[in-house]
PDB file of C-alpha atoms in Angstrom:
ATOM      1  CA  GLY A   1     -14.422   7.351  26.540  1.00  0.00           C
ATOM      2  CA  THR A   2     -10.861   7.587  25.145  1.00  0.00           C
ATOM      3  CA  HIS A   3     -10.600   8.132  21.390  1.00  0.00           C
ATOM      4  CA  GLU A   4      -6.972   6.911  20.852  1.00  0.00           C
ATOM      5  CA  PHE A   5      -6.574   9.031  17.813  1.00  0.00           C
ATOM      6  CA  ALA A   6      -8.305   6.313  16.150  1.00  0.00           C
ATOM      7  CA  ASP A   7     -10.741   7.096  13.054  1.00  0.00           C
ATOM      8  CA  SER A   8     -13.699   5.392  15.119  1.00  0.00           C
ATOM      9  CA  PRO A   9     -17.169   4.945  14.018  1.00  0.00           C
ATOM     10  CA  ASN A  10     -18.324   5.787  17.578  1.00  0.00           C
ATOM     11  CA  ASN A  11     -15.776   8.952  18.285  1.00  0.00           C
ATOM     12  CA  GLY A  12     -15.357  10.240  14.503  1.00  0.00           C
ATOM     13  CA  PRO A  13     -12.423  10.697  12.422  1.00  0.00           C
ATOM     14  CA  TRP A  14      -9.668  11.713  15.155  1.00  0.00           C
ATOM     15  CA  THR A  15      -6.653  10.134  13.130  1.00  0.00           C
ATOM     16  CA  THR A  16      -7.661  12.150   9.907  1.00  0.00           C
ATOM     17  CA  ALA A  17      -7.918  15.513  11.945  1.00  0.00           C
ATOM     18  CA  LEU A  18      -4.884  15.026  13.793  1.00  0.00           C
ATOM     19  CA  VAL A  19      -2.793  14.201  10.460  1.00  0.00           C
ATOM     20  CA  ARG A  20      -4.291  16.057   7.686  1.00  0.00           C
ATOM     21  CA  GLU A  21      -5.827  19.216   9.740  1.00  0.00           C
ATOM     22  CA  LEU A  22      -3.903  19.999  13.000  1.00  0.00           C
ATOM     23  CA  ILE A  23      -0.408  19.176  12.034  1.00  0.00           C
ATOM     24  CA  PRO A  24      -0.385  20.949   8.624  1.00  0.00           C
ATOM     25  CA  HIS A  25      -2.127  23.775  10.485  1.00  0.00           C
ATOM     26  CA  GLN A  26       0.259  23.814  13.267  1.00  0.00           C
ATOM     27  CA  GLU A  27       3.616  23.394  10.774  1.00  0.00           C
ATOM     28  CA  SER A  28       1.976  26.363   8.565  1.00  0.00           C
ATOM     29  CA  ARG A  29       2.028  28.924  11.873  1.00  0.00           C
ATOM     30  CA  HIS A  30       5.524  27.896  13.731  1.00  0.00           C
ATOM     31  CA  ARG A  31       9.040  27.987  12.624  1.00  0.00           C
ATOM     32  CA  VAL A  32       9.363  23.820  11.591  1.00  0.00           C
ATOM     33  CA  ASP A  33      10.699  22.393   8.874  1.00  0.00           C
ATOM     34  CA  GLY A  34       7.236  19.984   8.510  1.00  0.00           C
ATOM     35  CA  THR A  35       9.132  16.866   7.526  1.00  0.00           C
ATOM     36  CA  PRO A  36       8.944  13.186   9.062  1.00  0.00           C
ATOM     37  CA  ALA A  37      12.073  13.361  10.595  1.00  0.00           C
ATOM     38  CA  SER A  38      11.130  16.361  12.760  1.00  0.00           C
ATOM     39  CA  ARG A  39       7.737  14.949  14.006  1.00  0.00           C
ATOM     40  CA  PHE A  40       8.148  12.289  16.882  1.00  0.00           C
ATOM     41  CA  LEU A  41       5.679  10.362  19.171  1.00  0.00           C
ATOM     42  CA  MET A  42       5.503   9.678  22.366  1.00  0.00           C
ATOM     43  CA  GLY A  43       3.312   8.081  24.941  1.00  0.00           C
ATOM     44  CA  HIS A  44       2.442   5.587  28.166  1.00  0.00           C
ATOM     45  CA  SER A  45      -0.848   3.285  28.595  1.00  0.00           C
ATOM     46  CA  SER A  46      -3.733   4.833  26.246  1.00  0.00           C
ATOM     47  CA  GLY A  47      -1.421   7.231  25.066  1.00  0.00           C
ATOM     48  CA  GLY A  48       1.068   4.606  24.100  1.00  0.00           C
ATOM     49  CA  TRP A  49      -1.224   2.701  22.257  1.00  0.00           C
ATOM     50  CA  ALA A  50      -2.671   5.723  20.219  1.00  0.00           C
ATOM     51  CA  MET A  51       1.203   6.741  19.342  1.00  0.00           C
ATOM     52  CA  LEU A  52       1.937   2.879  18.308  1.00  0.00           C
ATOM     53  CA  TRP A  53      -1.282   3.405  16.269  1.00  0.00           C
ATOM     54  CA  LEU A  54      -0.316   6.412  14.434  1.00  0.00           C
ATOM     55  CA  GLN A  55       3.052   5.134  13.761  1.00  0.00           C
ATOM     56  CA  VAL A  56       2.423   2.232  12.330  1.00  0.00           C
ATOM     57  CA  ASN A  57      -0.516   3.446  10.117  1.00  0.00           C
ATOM     58  CA  TYR A  58       1.260   6.422   9.082  1.00  0.00           C
ATOM     59  CA  PRO A  59       4.600   5.586   8.877  1.00  0.00           C
ATOM     60  CA  ASP A  60       5.785   8.277   6.242  1.00  0.00           C
ATOM     61  CA  GLN A  61       4.293  11.079   8.639  1.00  0.00           C
ATOM     62  CA  PHE A  62       6.253  10.672  12.001  1.00  0.00           C
ATOM     63  CA  GLY A  63      10.311  10.076  12.466  1.00  0.00           C
ATOM     64  CA  GLY A  64       9.576   7.480  15.331  1.00  0.00           C
ATOM     65  CA  ALA A  65       7.288   6.591  18.392  1.00  0.00           C
ATOM     66  CA  TRP A  66       8.560   5.854  21.846  1.00  0.00           C
ATOM     67  CA  ILE A  67       6.048   3.881  23.687  1.00  0.00           C
ATOM     68  CA  SER A  68       5.652   2.386  27.473  1.00  0.00           C
ATOM     69  CA  ALA A  69       3.511   0.083  28.522  1.00  0.00           C
ATOM     70  CA  PRO A  70       1.039   0.537  25.532  1.00  0.00           C
ATOM     71  CA  ASP A  71      -2.841  -0.455  26.088  1.00  0.00           C
ATOM     72  CA  PHE A  72      -3.697  -4.326  24.531  1.00  0.00           C
ATOM     73  CA  THR A  73      -1.867  -4.658  21.281  1.00  0.00           C
ATOM     74  CA  ASP A  74      -3.108  -8.247  20.794  1.00  0.00           C
ATOM     75  CA  PHE A  75      -6.500  -8.681  21.214  1.00  0.00           C
ATOM     76  CA  THR A  76      -5.838 -12.766  21.803  1.00  0.00           C
ATOM     77  CA  ASP A  77      -4.391 -11.590  25.160  1.00  0.00           C
ATOM     78  CA  PHE A  78      -6.902  -8.812  26.393  1.00  0.00           C
ATOM     79  CA  GLU A  79      -6.579  -8.835  30.478  1.00  0.00           C
ATOM     80  CA  GLY A  80      -5.560 -12.764  29.675  1.00  0.00           C
ATOM     81  CA  VAL A  81      -8.089 -13.717  27.762  1.00  0.00           C
ATOM     82  CA  ASP A  82      -7.980 -14.543  23.946  1.00  0.00           C
ATOM     83  CA  ILE A  83     -10.966 -12.953  22.789  1.00  0.00           C
ATOM     84  CA  THR A  84     -11.198 -14.488  19.599  1.00  0.00           C
ATOM     85  CA  HIS A  85     -12.089 -17.799  21.217  1.00  0.00           C
ATOM     86  CA  PRO A  86     -15.662 -19.062  20.894  1.00  0.00           C
ATOM     87  CA  ASP A  87     -16.028 -19.917  24.549  1.00  0.00           C
ATOM     88  CA  ALA A  88     -14.154 -16.290  25.757  1.00  0.00           C
ATOM     89  CA  ARG A  89     -15.326 -15.124  28.983  1.00  0.00           C
ATOM     90  CA  ILE A  90     -13.677 -11.836  30.551  1.00  0.00           C
ATOM     91  CA  THR A  91     -13.977 -11.760  34.255  1.00  0.00           C
ATOM     92  CA  SER A  92     -11.502  -9.101  35.154  1.00  0.00           C
ATOM     93  CA  VAL A  93     -11.704  -6.341  38.092  1.00  0.00           C
ATOM     94  CA  MET A  94     -11.935  -3.686  35.026  1.00  0.00           C
ATOM     95  CA  GLY A  95     -15.354  -5.359  34.078  1.00  0.00           C
ATOM     96  CA  ARG A  96     -16.467  -5.340  37.548  1.00  0.00           C
ATOM     97  CA  MET A  97     -15.378  -1.546  38.156  1.00  0.00           C
ATOM     98  CA  ASP A  98     -17.082  -0.522  34.927  1.00  0.00           C
ATOM     99  CA  ALA A  99     -20.266  -2.853  36.003  1.00  0.00           C
ATOM    100  CA  VAL A 100     -20.635  -0.602  39.184  1.00  0.00           C
ATOM    101  CA  LEU A 101     -19.810   2.812  37.297  1.00  0.00           C
ATOM    102  CA  GLY A 102     -22.952   2.330  35.248  1.00  0.00           C
ATOM    103  CA  GLU A 103     -23.749   3.484  31.829  1.00  0.00           C
ATOM    104  CA  TYR A 104     -20.734   5.165  30.732  1.00  0.00           C
ATOM    105  CA  GLY A 105     -18.476   2.890  32.660  1.00  0.00           C
ATOM    106  CA  GLY A 106     -14.635   3.148  33.031  1.00  0.00           C
ATOM    107  CA  GLN A 107     -11.725   1.856  31.023  1.00  0.00           C
ATOM    108  CA  SER A 108     -13.659  -1.315  29.106  1.00  0.00           C
ATOM    109  CA  THR A 109     -16.248   1.325  28.210  1.00  0.00           C
ATOM    110  CA  SER A 110     -13.478   3.891  27.240  1.00  0.00           C
ATOM    111  CA  PHE A 111     -12.305   0.568  24.730  1.00  0.00           C
ATOM    112  CA  GLU A 112     -15.430  -0.072  23.406  1.00  0.00           C
ATOM    113  CA  ALA A 113     -15.994   3.422  22.659  1.00  0.00           C
ATOM    114  CA  VAL A 114     -13.055   3.065  19.943  1.00  0.00           C
ATOM    115  CA  PHE A 115     -12.966  -0.273  18.789  1.00  0.00           C
ATOM    116  CA  SER A 116     -16.633  -1.734  19.017  1.00  0.00           C
ATOM    117  CA  PRO A 117     -19.125  -1.168  15.854  1.00  0.00           C
ATOM    118  CA  ARG A 118     -22.170   0.948  16.659  1.00  0.00           C
ATOM    119  CA  GLY A 119     -25.234  -0.712  17.802  1.00  0.00           C
ATOM    120  CA  GLY A 120     -28.587  -0.386  17.206  1.00  0.00           C
ATOM    121  CA  ASP A 121     -28.873   1.842  19.661  1.00  0.00           C
ATOM    122  CA  GLY A 122     -26.186   4.260  18.468  1.00  0.00           C
ATOM    123  CA  ARG A 123     -23.730   3.572  21.365  1.00  0.00           C
ATOM    124  CA  PRO A 124     -20.872   1.054  20.940  1.00  0.00           C
ATOM    125  CA  MET A 125     -21.524  -2.512  21.251  1.00  0.00           C
ATOM    126  CA  PRO A 126     -20.000  -3.859  24.356  1.00  0.00           C
ATOM    127  CA  LEU A 127     -17.308  -6.497  23.587  1.00  0.00           C
ATOM    128  CA  TYR A 128     -18.895  -8.737  26.830  1.00  0.00           C
ATOM    129  CA  ASP A 129     -21.515  -8.689  29.229  1.00  0.00           C
ATOM    130  CA  ARG A 130     -20.489  -7.454  32.137  1.00  0.00           C
ATOM    131  CA  ALA A 131     -22.695  -9.956  34.537  1.00  0.00           C
ATOM    132  CA  THR A 132     -21.449 -13.325  32.656  1.00  0.00           C
ATOM    133  CA  GLY A 133     -18.288 -12.139  31.000  1.00  0.00           C
ATOM    134  CA  GLN A 134     -19.489 -13.930  27.888  1.00  0.00           C
ATOM    135  CA  VAL A 135     -17.724 -12.125  24.881  1.00  0.00           C
ATOM    136  CA  ASP A 136     -19.796 -11.337  21.847  1.00  0.00           C
ATOM    137  CA  PRO A 137     -17.973 -12.633  19.277  1.00  0.00           C
ATOM    138  CA  VAL A 138     -19.008 -10.575  16.277  1.00  0.00           C
ATOM    139  CA  VAL A 139     -17.514  -7.485  18.396  1.00  0.00           C
ATOM    140  CA  ALA A 140     -14.366  -9.876  18.914  1.00  0.00           C
ATOM    141  CA  ARG A 141     -13.802  -9.942  15.359  1.00  0.00           C
ATOM    142  CA  HIS A 142     -14.354  -6.514  14.772  1.00  0.00           C
ATOM    143  CA  TRP A 143     -11.730  -5.596  17.453  1.00  0.00           C
ATOM    144  CA  ARG A 144      -9.725  -7.869  16.097  1.00  0.00           C
ATOM    145  CA  GLU A 145      -9.843  -7.355  12.247  1.00  0.00           C
ATOM    146  CA  ASN A 146      -9.647  -3.525  12.611  1.00  0.00           C
ATOM    147  CA  TRP A 147      -7.618  -2.619  15.874  1.00  0.00           C
ATOM    148  CA  ASP A 148      -5.145  -5.402  16.703  1.00  0.00           C
ATOM    149  CA  ILE A 149      -2.034  -3.952  16.320  1.00  0.00           C
ATOM    150  CA  SER A 150      -0.003  -6.914  16.350  1.00  0.00           C
ATOM    151  CA  GLN A 151      -1.974  -8.360  13.557  1.00  0.00           C
ATOM    152  CA  LEU A 152      -1.857  -5.181  11.547  1.00  0.00           C
ATOM    153  CA  VAL A 153       2.041  -5.173  11.947  1.00  0.00           C
ATOM    154  CA  ARG A 154       2.215  -9.044  11.116  1.00  0.00           C
ATOM    155  CA  ARG A 155      -0.170  -8.462   7.981  1.00  0.00           C
ATOM    156  CA  GLU A 156       1.395  -5.300   6.898  1.00  0.00           C
ATOM    157  CA  TRP A 157       5.355  -5.673   7.525  1.00  0.00           C
ATOM    158  CA  PRO A 158       6.200  -6.519   4.032  1.00  0.00           C
ATOM    159  CA  ALA A 159       5.052  -3.402   2.295  1.00  0.00           C
ATOM    160  CA  GLN A 160       6.029  -1.408   5.574  1.00  0.00           C
ATOM    161  CA  ARG A 161       9.215  -2.794   6.962  1.00  0.00           C
ATOM    162  CA  ARG A 162      11.238  -0.249   5.056  1.00  0.00           C
ATOM    163  CA  ASP A 163       8.967   2.724   6.280  1.00  0.00           C
ATOM    164  CA  LEU A 164       8.824   1.211  10.266  1.00  0.00           C
ATOM    165  CA  ASP A 165      12.412   0.329  10.470  1.00  0.00           C
ATOM    166  CA  ASP A 166      14.126   2.053  13.498  1.00  0.00           C
ATOM    167  CA  LYS A 167      11.178   3.751  14.125  1.00  0.00           C
ATOM    168  CA  LEU A 168       9.140   1.516  16.922  1.00  0.00           C
ATOM    169  CA  HIS A 169      10.828   1.806  20.397  1.00  0.00           C
ATOM    170  CA  VAL A 170       8.513  -0.215  22.579  1.00  0.00           C
ATOM    171  CA  TRP A 171       8.979  -0.994  26.350  1.00  0.00           C
ATOM    172  CA  VAL A 172       6.706  -3.098  28.598  1.00  0.00           C
ATOM    173  CA  GLY A 173       6.978  -4.759  32.100  1.00  0.00           C
ATOM    174  CA  THR A 174       6.963  -8.359  32.770  1.00  0.00           C
TER     175      THR A 174
END
């Protein structure tokens, strides 16, 4: 699955490793000024989500993010479904493809690797049943509370506004 540069219970400390280890290591070895003004983020699709996540969570580390068509940033519209709704069902092509691909699946499975809590079997808990489409409300709540960027920005905006002003540049299609 994708890691999204997010510290995930399933994938480990990707964000921490990038911000606290890799960037300082690179800046100590190369001629750079090592300031946020010289660090910019750019990404598309899953890379767009990851760069948006980094900028929002580490606004003092980066000078700005230029994002195109990021993965889902609001889980009240995941594949056109509000996963927070009690009777939510996902019946997308993406889920059907994952069911065919099997245990390690595809796009849905990779999202679960990042966003889902770890299940009793040590694997990421599925957001929804691939056969019925029924969303697991426990997993959906975990996704919304921990990984919904739109909710995070709304919740943290009063404290982060000065640090994020003029740093978020997001382009999406219709």
